PDB file of C-alpha atoms in Angstrom:
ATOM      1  CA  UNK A 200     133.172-112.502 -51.473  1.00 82.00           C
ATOM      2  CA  UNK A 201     133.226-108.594 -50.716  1.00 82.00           C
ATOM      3  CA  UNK A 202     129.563-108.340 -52.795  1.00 79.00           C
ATOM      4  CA  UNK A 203     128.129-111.472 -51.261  1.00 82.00           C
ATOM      5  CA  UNK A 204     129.097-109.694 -47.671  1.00 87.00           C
ATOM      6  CA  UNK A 205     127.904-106.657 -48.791  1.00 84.00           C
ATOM      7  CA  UNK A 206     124.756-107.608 -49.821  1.00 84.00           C
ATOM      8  CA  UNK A 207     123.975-109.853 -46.929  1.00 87.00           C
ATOM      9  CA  UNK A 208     125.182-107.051 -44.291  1.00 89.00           C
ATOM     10  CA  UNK A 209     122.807-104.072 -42.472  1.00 89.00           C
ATOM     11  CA  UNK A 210     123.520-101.584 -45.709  1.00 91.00           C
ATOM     12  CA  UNK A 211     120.579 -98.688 -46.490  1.00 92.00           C
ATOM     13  CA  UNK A 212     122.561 -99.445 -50.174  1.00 92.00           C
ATOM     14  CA  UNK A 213     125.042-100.603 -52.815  1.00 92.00           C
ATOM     15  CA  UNK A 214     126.395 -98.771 -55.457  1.00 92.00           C
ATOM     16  CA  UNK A 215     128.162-100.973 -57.522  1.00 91.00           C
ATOM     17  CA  UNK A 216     130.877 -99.823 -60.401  1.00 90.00           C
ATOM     18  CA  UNK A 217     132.339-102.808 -62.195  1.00 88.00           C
ATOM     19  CA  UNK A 218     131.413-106.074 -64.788  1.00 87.00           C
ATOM     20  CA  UNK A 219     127.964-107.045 -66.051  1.00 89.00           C
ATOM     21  CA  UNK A 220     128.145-110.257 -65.093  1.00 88.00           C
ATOM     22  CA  UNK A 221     128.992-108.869 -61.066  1.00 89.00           C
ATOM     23  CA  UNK A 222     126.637-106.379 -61.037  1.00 92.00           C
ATOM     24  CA  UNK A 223     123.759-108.914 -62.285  1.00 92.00           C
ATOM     25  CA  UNK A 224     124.734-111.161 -59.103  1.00 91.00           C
ATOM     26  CA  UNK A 225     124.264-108.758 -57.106  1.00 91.00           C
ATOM     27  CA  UNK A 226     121.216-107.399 -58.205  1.00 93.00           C
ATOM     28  CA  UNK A 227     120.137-111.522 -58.072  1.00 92.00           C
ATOM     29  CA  UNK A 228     121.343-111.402 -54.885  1.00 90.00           C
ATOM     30  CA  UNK A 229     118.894-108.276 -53.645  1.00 91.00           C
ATOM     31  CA  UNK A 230     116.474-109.696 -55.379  1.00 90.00           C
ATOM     32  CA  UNK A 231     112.959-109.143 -52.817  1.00 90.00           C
ATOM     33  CA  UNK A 232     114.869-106.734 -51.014  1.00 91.00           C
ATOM     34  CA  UNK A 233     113.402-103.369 -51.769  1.00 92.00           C
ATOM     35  CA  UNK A 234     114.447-101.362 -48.554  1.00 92.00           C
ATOM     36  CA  UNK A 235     118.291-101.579 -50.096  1.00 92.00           C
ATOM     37  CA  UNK A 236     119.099 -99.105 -52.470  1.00 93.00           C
ATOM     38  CA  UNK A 237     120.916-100.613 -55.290  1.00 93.00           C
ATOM     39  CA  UNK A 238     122.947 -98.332 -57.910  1.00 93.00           C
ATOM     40  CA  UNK A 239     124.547-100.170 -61.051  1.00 93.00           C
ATOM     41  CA  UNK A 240     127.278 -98.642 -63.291  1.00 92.00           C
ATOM     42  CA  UNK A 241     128.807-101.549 -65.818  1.00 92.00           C
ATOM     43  CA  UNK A 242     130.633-101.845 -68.713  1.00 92.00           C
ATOM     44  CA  UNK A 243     130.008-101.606 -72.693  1.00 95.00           C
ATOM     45  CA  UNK A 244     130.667-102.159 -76.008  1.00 97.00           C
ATOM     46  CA  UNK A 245     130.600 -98.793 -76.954  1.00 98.00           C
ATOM     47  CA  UNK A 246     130.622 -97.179 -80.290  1.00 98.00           C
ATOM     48  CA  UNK A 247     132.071 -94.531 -82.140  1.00 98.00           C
ATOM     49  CA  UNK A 248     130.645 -93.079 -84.779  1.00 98.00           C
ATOM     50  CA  UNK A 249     133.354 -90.824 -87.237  1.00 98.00           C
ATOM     51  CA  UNK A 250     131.379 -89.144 -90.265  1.00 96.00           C
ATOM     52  CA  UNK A 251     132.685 -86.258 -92.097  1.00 95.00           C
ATOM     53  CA  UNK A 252     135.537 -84.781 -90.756  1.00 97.00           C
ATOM     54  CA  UNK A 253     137.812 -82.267 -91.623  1.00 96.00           C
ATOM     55  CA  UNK A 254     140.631 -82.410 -89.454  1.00 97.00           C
ATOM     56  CA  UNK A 255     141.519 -85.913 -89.481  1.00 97.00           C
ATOM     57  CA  UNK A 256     144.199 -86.078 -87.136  1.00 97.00           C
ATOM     58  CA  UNK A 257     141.992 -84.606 -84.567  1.00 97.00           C
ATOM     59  CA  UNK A 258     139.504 -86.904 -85.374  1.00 97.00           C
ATOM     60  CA  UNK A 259     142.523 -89.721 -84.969  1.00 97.00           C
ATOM     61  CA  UNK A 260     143.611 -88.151 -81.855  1.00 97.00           C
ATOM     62  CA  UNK A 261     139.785 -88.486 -80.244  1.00 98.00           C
ATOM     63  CA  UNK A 262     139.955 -91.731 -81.464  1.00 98.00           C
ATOM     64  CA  UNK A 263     143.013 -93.131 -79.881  1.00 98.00           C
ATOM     65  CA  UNK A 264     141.984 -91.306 -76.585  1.00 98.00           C
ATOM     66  CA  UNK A 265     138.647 -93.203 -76.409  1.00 98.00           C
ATOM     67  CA  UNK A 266     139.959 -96.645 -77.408  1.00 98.00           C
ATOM     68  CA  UNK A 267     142.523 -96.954 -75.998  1.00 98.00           C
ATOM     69  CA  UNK A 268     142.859 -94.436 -73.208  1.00 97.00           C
ATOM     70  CA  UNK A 269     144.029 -96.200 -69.738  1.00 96.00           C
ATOM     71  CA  UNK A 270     145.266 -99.125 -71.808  1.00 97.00           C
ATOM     72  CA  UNK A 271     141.387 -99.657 -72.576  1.00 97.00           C
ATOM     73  CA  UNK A 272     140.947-100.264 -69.613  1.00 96.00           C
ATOM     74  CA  UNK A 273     137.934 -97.682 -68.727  1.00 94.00           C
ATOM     75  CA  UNK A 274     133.865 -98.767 -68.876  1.00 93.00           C
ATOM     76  CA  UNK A 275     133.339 -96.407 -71.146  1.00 95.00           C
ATOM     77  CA  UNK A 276     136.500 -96.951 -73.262  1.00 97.00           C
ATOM     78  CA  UNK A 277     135.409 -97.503 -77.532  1.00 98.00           C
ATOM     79  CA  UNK A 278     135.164-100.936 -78.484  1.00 98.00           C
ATOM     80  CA  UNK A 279     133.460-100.124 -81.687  1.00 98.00           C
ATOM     81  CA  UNK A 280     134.544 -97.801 -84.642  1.00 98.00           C
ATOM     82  CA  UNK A 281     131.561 -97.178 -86.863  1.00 98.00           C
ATOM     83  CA  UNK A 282     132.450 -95.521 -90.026  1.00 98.00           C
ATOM     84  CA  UNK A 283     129.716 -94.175 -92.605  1.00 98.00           C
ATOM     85  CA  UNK A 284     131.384 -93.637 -96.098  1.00 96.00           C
ATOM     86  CA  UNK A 285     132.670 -90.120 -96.386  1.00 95.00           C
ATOM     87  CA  UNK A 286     135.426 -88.858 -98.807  1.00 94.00           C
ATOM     88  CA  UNK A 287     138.165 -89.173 -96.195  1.00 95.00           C
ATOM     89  CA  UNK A 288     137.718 -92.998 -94.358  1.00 97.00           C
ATOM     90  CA  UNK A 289     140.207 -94.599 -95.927  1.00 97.00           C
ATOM     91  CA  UNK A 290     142.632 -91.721 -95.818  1.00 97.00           C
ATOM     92  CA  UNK A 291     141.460 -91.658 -91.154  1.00 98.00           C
ATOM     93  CA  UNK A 292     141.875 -95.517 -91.044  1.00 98.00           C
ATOM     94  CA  UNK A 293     145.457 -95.487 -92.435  1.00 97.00           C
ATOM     95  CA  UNK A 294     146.344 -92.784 -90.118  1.00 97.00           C
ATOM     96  CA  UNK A 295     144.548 -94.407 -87.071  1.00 98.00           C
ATOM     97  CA  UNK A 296     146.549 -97.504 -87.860  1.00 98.00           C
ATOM     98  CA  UNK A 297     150.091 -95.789 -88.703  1.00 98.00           C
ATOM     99  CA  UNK A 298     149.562 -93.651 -85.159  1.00 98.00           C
ATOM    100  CA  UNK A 299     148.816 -96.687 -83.107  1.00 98.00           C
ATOM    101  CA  UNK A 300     151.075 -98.631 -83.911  1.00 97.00           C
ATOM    102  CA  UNK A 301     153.645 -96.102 -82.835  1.00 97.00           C
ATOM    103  CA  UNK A 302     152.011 -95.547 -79.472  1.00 98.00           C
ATOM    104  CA  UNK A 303     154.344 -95.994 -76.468  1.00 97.00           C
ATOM    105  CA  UNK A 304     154.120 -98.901 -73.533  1.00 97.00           C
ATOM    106  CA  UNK A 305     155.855 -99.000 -70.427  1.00 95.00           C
ATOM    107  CA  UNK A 306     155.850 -98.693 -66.882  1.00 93.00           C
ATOM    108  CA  UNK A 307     154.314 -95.996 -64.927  1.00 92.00           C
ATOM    109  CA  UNK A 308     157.728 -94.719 -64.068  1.00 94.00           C
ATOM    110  CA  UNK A 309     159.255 -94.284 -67.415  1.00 93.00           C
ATOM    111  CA  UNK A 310     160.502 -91.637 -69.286  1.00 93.00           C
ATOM    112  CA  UNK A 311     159.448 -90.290 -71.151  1.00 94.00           C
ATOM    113  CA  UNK A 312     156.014 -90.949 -69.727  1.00 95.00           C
ATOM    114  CA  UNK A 313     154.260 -93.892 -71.926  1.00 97.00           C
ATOM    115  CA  UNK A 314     150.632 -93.548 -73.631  1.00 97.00           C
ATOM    116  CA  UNK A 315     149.995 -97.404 -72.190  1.00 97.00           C
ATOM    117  CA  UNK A 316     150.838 -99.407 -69.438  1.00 97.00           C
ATOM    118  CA  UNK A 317     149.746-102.850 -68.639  1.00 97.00           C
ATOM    119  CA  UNK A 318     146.368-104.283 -68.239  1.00 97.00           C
ATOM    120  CA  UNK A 319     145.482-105.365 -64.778  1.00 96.00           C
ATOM    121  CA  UNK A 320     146.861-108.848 -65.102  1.00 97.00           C
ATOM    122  CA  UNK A 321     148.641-111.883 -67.189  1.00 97.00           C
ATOM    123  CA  UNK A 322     145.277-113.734 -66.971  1.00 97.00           C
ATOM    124  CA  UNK A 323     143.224-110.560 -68.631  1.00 97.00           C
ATOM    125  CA  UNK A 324     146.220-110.293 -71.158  1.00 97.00           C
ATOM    126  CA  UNK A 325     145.547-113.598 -71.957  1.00 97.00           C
ATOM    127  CA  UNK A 326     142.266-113.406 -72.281  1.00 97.00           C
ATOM    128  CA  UNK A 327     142.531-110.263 -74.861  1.00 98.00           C
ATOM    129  CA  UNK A 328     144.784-112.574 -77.099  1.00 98.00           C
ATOM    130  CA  UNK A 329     141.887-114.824 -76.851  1.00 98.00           C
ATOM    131  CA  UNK A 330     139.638-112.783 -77.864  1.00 98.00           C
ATOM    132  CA  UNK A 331     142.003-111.079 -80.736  1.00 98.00           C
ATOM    133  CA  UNK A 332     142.637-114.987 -82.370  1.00 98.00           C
ATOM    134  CA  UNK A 333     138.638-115.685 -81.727  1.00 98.00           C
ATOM    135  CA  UNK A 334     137.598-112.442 -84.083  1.00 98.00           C
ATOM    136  CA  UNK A 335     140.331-113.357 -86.261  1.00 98.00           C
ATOM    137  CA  UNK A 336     138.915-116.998 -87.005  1.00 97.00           C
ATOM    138  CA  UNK A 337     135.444-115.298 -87.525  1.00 97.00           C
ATOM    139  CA  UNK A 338     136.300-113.394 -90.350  1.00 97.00           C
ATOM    140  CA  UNK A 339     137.982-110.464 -89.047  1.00 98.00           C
ATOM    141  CA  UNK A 340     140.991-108.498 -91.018  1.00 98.00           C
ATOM    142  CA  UNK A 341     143.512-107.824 -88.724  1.00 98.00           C
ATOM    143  CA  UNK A 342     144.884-103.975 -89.290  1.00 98.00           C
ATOM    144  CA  UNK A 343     147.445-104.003 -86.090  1.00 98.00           C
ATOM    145  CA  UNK A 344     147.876-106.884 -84.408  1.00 98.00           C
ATOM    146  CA  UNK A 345     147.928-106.995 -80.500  1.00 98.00           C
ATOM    147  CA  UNK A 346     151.426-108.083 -78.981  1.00 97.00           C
ATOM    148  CA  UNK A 347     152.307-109.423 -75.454  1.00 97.00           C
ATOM    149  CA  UNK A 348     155.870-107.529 -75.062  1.00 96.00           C
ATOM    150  CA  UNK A 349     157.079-109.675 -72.122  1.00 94.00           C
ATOM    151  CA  UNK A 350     155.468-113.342 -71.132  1.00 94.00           C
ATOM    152  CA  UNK A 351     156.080-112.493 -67.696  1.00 95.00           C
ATOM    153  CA  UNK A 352     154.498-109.057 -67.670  1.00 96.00           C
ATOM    154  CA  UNK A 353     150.924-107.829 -68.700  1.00 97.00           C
ATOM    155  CA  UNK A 354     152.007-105.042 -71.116  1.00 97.00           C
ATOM    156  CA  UNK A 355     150.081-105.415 -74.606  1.00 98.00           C
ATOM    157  CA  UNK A 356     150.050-103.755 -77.859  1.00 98.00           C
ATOM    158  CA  UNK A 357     147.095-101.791 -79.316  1.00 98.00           C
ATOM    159  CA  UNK A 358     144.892-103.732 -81.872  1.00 98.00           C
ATOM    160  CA  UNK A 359     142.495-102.755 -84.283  1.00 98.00           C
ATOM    161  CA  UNK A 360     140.360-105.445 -85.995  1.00 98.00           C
ATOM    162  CA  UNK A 361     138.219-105.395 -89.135  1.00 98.00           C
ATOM    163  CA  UNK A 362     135.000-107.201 -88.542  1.00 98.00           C
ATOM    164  CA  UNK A 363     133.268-105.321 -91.931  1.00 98.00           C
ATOM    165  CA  UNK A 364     130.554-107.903 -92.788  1.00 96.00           C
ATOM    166  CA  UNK A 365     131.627-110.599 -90.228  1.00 97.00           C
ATOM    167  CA  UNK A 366     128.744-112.264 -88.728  1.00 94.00           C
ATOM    168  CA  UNK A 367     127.931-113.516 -85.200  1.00 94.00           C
ATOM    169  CA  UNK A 368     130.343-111.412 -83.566  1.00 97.00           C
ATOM    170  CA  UNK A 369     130.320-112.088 -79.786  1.00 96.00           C
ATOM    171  CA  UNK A 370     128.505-108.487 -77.948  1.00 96.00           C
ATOM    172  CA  UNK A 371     131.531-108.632 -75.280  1.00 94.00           C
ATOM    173  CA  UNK A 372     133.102-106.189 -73.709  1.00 95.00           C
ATOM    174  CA  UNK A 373     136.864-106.825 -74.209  1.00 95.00           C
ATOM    175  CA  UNK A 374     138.308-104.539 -71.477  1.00 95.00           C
ATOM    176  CA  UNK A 375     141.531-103.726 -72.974  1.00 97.00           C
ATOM    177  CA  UNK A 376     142.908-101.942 -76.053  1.00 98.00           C
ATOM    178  CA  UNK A 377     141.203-104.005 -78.611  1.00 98.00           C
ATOM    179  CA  UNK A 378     139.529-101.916 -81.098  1.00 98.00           C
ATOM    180  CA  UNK A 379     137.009-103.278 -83.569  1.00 98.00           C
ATOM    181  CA  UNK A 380     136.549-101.482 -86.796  1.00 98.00           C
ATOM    182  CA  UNK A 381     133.314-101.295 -89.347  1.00 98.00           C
ATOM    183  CA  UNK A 382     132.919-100.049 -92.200  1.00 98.00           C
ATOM    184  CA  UNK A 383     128.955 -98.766 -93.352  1.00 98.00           C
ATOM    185  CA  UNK A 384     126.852 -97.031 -95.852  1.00 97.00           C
ATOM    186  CA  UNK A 385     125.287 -94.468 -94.147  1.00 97.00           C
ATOM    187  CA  UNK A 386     124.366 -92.602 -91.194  1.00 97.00           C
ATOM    188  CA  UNK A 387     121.316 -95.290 -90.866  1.00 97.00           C
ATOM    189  CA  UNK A 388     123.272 -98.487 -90.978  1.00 98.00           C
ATOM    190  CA  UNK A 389     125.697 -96.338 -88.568  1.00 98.00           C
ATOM    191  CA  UNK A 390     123.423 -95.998 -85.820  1.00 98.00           C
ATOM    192  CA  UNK A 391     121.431 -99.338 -86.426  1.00 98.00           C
ATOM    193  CA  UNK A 392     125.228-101.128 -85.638  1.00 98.00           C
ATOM    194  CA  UNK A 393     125.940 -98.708 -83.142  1.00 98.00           C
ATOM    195  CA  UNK A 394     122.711 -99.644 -81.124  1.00 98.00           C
ATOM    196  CA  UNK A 395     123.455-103.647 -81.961  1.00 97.00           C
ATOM    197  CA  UNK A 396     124.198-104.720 -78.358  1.00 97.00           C
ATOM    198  CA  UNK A 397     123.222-105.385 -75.163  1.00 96.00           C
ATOM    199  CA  UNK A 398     125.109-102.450 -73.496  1.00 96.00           C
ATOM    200  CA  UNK A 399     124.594 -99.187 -73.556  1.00 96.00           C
ATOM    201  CA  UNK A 400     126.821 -96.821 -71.684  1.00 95.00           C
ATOM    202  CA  UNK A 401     128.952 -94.718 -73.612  1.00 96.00           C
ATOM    203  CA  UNK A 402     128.995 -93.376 -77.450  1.00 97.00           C
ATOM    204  CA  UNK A 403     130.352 -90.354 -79.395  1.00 97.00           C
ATOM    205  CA  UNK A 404     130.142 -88.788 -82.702  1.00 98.00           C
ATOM    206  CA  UNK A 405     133.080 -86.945 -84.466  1.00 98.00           C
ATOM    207  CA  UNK A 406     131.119 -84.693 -87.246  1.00 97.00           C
ATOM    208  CA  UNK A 407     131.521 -81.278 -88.594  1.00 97.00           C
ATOM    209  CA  UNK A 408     127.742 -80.973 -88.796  1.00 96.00           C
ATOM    210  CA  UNK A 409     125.942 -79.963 -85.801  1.00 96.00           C
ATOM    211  CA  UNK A 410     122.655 -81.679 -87.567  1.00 96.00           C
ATOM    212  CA  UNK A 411     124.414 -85.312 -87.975  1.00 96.00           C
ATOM    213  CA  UNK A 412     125.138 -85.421 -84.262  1.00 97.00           C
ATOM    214  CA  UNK A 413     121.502 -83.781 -83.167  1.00 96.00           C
ATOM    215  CA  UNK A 414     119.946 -86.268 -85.517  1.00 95.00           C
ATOM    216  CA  UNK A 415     122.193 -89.632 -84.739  1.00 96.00           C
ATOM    217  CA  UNK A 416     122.501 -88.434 -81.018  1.00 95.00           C
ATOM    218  CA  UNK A 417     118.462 -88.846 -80.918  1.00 94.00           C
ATOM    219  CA  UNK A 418     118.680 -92.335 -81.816  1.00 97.00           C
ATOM    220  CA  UNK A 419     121.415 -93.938 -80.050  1.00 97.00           C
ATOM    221  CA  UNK A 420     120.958 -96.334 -76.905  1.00 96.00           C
ATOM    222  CA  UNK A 421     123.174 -94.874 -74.408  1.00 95.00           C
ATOM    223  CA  UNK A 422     123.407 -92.675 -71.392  1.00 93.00           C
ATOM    224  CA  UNK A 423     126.685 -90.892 -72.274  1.00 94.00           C
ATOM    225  CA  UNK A 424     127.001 -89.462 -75.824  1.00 95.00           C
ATOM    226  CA  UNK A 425     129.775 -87.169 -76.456  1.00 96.00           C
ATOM    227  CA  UNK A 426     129.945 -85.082 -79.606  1.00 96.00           C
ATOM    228  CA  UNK A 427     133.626 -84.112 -80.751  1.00 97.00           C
ATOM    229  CA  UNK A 428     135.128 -85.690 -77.642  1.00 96.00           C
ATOM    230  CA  UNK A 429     136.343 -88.734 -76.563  1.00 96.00           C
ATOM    231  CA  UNK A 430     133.950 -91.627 -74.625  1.00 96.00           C
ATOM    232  CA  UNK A 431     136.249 -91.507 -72.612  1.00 94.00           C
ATOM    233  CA  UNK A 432     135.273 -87.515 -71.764  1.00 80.00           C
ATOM    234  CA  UNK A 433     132.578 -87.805 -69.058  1.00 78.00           C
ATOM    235  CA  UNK A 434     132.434 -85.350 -66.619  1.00 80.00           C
ATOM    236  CA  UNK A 435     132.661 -85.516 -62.826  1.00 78.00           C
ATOM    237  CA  UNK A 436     129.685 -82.484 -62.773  1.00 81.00           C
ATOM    238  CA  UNK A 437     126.941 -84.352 -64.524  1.00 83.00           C
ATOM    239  CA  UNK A 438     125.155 -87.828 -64.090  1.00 86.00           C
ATOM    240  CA  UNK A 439     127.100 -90.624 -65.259  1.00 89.00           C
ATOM    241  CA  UNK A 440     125.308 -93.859 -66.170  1.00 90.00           C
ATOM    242  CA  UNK A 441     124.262 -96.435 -68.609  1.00 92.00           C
ATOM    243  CA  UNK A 442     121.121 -98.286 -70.255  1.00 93.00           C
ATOM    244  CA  UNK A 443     120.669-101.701 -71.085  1.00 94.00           C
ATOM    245  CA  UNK A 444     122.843-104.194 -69.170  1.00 94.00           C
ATOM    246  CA  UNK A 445     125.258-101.028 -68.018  1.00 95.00           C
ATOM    247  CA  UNK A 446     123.293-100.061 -65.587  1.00 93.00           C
ATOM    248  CA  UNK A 447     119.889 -99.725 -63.976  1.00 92.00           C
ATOM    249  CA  UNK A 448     118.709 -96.268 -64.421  1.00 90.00           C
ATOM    250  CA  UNK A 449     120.485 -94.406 -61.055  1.00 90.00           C
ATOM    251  CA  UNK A 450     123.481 -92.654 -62.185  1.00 89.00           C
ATOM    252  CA  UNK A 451     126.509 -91.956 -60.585  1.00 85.00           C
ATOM    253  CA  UNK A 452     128.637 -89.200 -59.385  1.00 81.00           C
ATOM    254  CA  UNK A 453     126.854 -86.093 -58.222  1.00 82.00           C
ATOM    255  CA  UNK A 454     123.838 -86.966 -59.114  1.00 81.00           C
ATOM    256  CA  UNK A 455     123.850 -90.107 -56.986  1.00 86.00           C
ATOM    257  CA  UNK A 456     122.891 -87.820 -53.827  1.00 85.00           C
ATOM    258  CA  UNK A 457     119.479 -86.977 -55.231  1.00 84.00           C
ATOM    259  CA  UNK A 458     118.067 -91.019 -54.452  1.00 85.00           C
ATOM    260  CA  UNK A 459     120.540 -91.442 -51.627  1.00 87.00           C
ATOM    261  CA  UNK A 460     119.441 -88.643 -49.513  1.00 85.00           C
ATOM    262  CA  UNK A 461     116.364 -88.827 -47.234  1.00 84.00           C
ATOM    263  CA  UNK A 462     113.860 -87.763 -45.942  1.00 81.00           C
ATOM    264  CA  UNK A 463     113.086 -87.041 -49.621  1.00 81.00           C
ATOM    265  CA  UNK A 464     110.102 -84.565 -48.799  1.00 86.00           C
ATOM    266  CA  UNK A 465     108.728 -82.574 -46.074  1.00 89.00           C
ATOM    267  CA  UNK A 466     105.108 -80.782 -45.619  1.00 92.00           C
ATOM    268  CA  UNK A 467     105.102 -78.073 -42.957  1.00 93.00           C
ATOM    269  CA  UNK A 468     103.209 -75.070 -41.520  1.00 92.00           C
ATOM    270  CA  UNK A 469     105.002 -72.777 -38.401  1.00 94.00           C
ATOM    271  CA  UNK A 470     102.029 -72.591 -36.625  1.00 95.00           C
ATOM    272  CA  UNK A 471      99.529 -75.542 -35.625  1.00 95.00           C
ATOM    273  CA  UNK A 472      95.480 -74.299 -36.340  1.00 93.00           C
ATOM    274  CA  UNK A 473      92.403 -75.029 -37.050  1.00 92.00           C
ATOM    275  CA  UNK A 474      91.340 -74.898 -40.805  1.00 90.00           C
ATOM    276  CA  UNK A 475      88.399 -72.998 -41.917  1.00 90.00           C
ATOM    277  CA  UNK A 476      86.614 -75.830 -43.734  1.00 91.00           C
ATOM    278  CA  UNK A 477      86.306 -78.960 -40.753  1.00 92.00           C
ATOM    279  CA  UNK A 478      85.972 -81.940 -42.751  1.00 92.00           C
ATOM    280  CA  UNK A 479      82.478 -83.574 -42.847  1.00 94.00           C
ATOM    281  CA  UNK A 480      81.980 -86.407 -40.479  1.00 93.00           C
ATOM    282  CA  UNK A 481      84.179 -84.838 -37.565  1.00 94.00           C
ATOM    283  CA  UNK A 482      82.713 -83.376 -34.332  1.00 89.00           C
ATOM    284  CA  UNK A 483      85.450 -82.150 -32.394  1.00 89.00           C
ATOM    285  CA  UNK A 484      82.902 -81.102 -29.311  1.00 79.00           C
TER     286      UNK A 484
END
C-alpha cells in the first residue's frame, strides 16, 4: 500500500531496497512514466566460490559471516556455496558444518551476545522450513538441519543443504540462514553454476591466488564481488547494486547522488558577446 501510494504521488523518484517480486510492481507500476526516477536494489541467490585455501578456518569464518550473517537475513547474504575440488574441501565442509552447528541464537539482549537472532517473523520461519523439506524431497543431502527452537517464536537454526547433482532446483532467494552447498570440478563448472540464476547482486571468491579471482571475477554476473571477504562486506563508500532481476543498473549509496542531482550540466561564458564568425543566414542590421 506504501509503494502503490508512492508511486501514484507527486515524487521526482523512488528508490526502492527490498524483494524482486516488489520492486518488479513497482517498476510495472511506473511503467510510461519516464519523468520519475526509479532506483532498484533487490535480493539474490548469491554465490560463493571457495578454491584453494590455506587457512581454512578463515575461509570457514568468511563463510559463516556471509551466509549467515544477520540471521541471513541481508540481500546480499550467500545462498550458494560453490566448491571446485581442491585438496582441502572435504576437510572446509566438515569444519563449516561442526562450526555452525555450534553457533549461538538468542535474543538481542542476551549474554553473552548471540551470533543469530530471529528472522523477521513466524510466517518467514515457516516458510524457510518449507523451503528446507522442499530441497530435501528434490534430492538434497541434508548436512545440518534447520530447527525452529520455540513454536511461538521465530528463532531458527542454521542449515546447510547438499544439492550436488540435484536437478531443477527452484532460483529463490530464501532470505534466511539456509545455505545450499555444491560440490564441482573446476573453476569452469564453478563459475558456470555460480552465474545459473536470475539474480545477480552479490558474489565472492576465497582463493590464495590473485589470478583465480582476476580470472573468475571477469566472468561472474554480479555487481558486488568480494575477494577474501564476506558478501556480506560491501562498503558504504562505493556503489552498491545488482544485475539481472537485483536491480536496474542505478546503484545505491553514495553513488546514488550522481542521477539524483540536477541540473546535470551547465554551459556558461561571464560575459555576453558577439562571436567572430556570425552564422550564415543571419542579418542582425
Amino acid at each position: 500500500e506504501t509503494g502503490m501510494a508512492l508511486a501514484n504521488a507527486a515524487v521526482d523518484g523512488i528508490l526502492f531496497t527490498g524483494s524482486s517480486a516488489t520492486g518488479k510492481a513497482i517498476h510495472a507500476q511506473l511503467a510510461g512514466r519516464p519523468e520519475i526516477v526509479l532506483a532498484l536494489e533487490m535480493g539474490g541467490n548469491n554465490p560463493l566460490i571457495v578454491s584453494e585455501v590455506s587457512d581454512l578456518k578463515a575461509a570457514m569464518l568468511e563463510t559463516i559471516l556471509s551466509a549467515f550473517t544477520g540471521t541471513g537475513q541481508r540481500c546480499t547474504c550467500a545462498r550458494r556455496l560453490i566448491l571446485p575440488e581442491w585438496s582441502g574441501r572435504e576437510e572446509f565442509i566438515r569444519q563449516l558444518v561442526a562450526t555452525s552447528e555450534k553457533l549461538t541464537i538468542g535474543a538481542y539482549d542476551k549474554d553473552p551476545a548471540p551470533f543469530m537472532g530471529p528472522v523477521i517473523s513466524l510466517r518467514e520461519a515457516k516458510r524457510l522450513l518449507d523451503a528446507q523439506e522442499n530441497l530435501e524431497k528434490l534430492g538434497g543431502r541434508v548436512l545440518l538441519r534447520m530447527r525452529q527452537l520455540q513454536p511461538e517464536l521465530p528463532f531458527v537454526t542454521a542449515a546447510i543443504i547438499d544439492m550436488t547433482g540435484v536437478k531443477n532446483v527452484p532460483d529463490e532467494e530464501y532470505f534466511g540462514p539456509l545455505l545450499q552447498l555444491y560440490r564441482v570440478k573446476s573453476h569452469t563448472d564453478a563459475v558456470a553454476l555460480a552465474n545459473a540464476t536470475r539474480f545477480g547482486l552479490s558474489a565472492a571468491i576465497l582463493c590464495d591466488d590473485p589470478a583465480v579471482f582476476q580470472e573468475l571475477s571477469g566472468q561472474l554476473h554480479a555487481g558486488l564481488i568480494n575477494w577474501n571477504r564476506q558478501t556480506t562486506g560491501a562498503s558504504g563508500a562505493g556503489p552498491f547494486g545488482g544485475v539481472g532481476i537485483s536491480g536496474n543498473h542505478r546503484p545505491a549509496g553514495y553513488y546514488a547522488a550522481d542521477y539524483c542531482a540536477y541540473p546535470v550540466a551547465s554551459v556558461e561564458a561571464e560575459t555576453l558577446t558577439l562571436p567572430a564568425q556570425i552564422p550564415p543566414g543571419i542579418s542582425l542590421g
